[in-house]
Amino acid sequence: MTLRLTTHTVSTDTHDGAVLLNQRTGHYWQLNQTGAYALQRLLDGHSVDQVAEEFVAHFGIAPAEARHDLTAMTDRLRSSGLVEAA
């Protein structure tokens, strides 16, 4: 699944990650560097499985854990109205 920011979401990079703001609700999310990197890869068109593979190679975590964490993050961002399927 390819993701994109919703039309009412703005993203700003910070020194330690990124902040996403839903301009309709005023709710925001702060992502650490790993979360911001993962989200950017997903917004660039990479799949959860592709990003999970990168995390497995880089951090040495189990593939199922990487997919679970990425899916949990994207599910929460979607339910918050910050991202949507492209």
Coordinates of N, CA and C in Angstrom, one line a residue, residues 47-59 63 66-67 70:
S47 N 6.9 -0.1 0.1 CA 5.9 -0.9 0.9 C 6.4 -1.1 2.3
V48 N 5.4 -1.4 3.2 CA 5.8 -1.8 4.5 C 6.8 -2.9 4.5
D49 N 6.6 -3.9 3.7 CA 7.6 -5.0 3.6 C 9.0 -4.6 3.2
Q50 N 9.1 -3.6 2.3 CA 10.4 -3.1 1.8 C 11.1 -2.4 3.0
V51 N 10.3 -1.5 3.6 CA 10.9 -0.8 4.7 C 11.3 -1.7 5.9
A52 N 10.4 -2.7 6.1 CA 10.7 -3.7 7.2 C 12.1 -4.4 6.9
E53 N 12.3 -4.7 5.6 CA 13.5 -5.4 5.2 C 14.7 -4.5 5.5
E54 N 14.6 -3.2 5.3 CA 15.7 -2.3 5.6 C 16.0 -2.3 7.1
F55 N 14.9 -2.3 7.9 CA 15.1 -2.2 9.3 C 15.7 -3.5 9.8
V56 N 15.3 -4.7 9.2 CA 15.9 -5.9 9.6 C 17.4 -5.9 9.3
A57 N 17.8 -5.4 8.2 CA 19.2 -5.4 7.8 C 20.0 -4.4 8.7
H58 N 19.4 -3.2 8.9 CA 20.1 -2.2 9.7 C 20.1 -2.4 11.2
F59 N 19.0 -2.8 11.8 CA 18.9 -2.9 13.2 C 19.0 -4.3 13.7
P63 N 12.1 -10.0 11.3 CA 11.2 -9.4 10.3 C 9.7 -9.2 10.7
A66 N 9.6 -6.0 12.8 CA 9.7 -4.8 12.0 C 8.3 -4.5 11.3
R67 N 7.7 -5.6 10.7 CA 6.4 -5.4 10.0 C 5.4 -5.0 11.0
L70 N 5.9 -1.3 12.0 CA 5.5 -0.4 10.9 C 4.0 -0.3 10.6

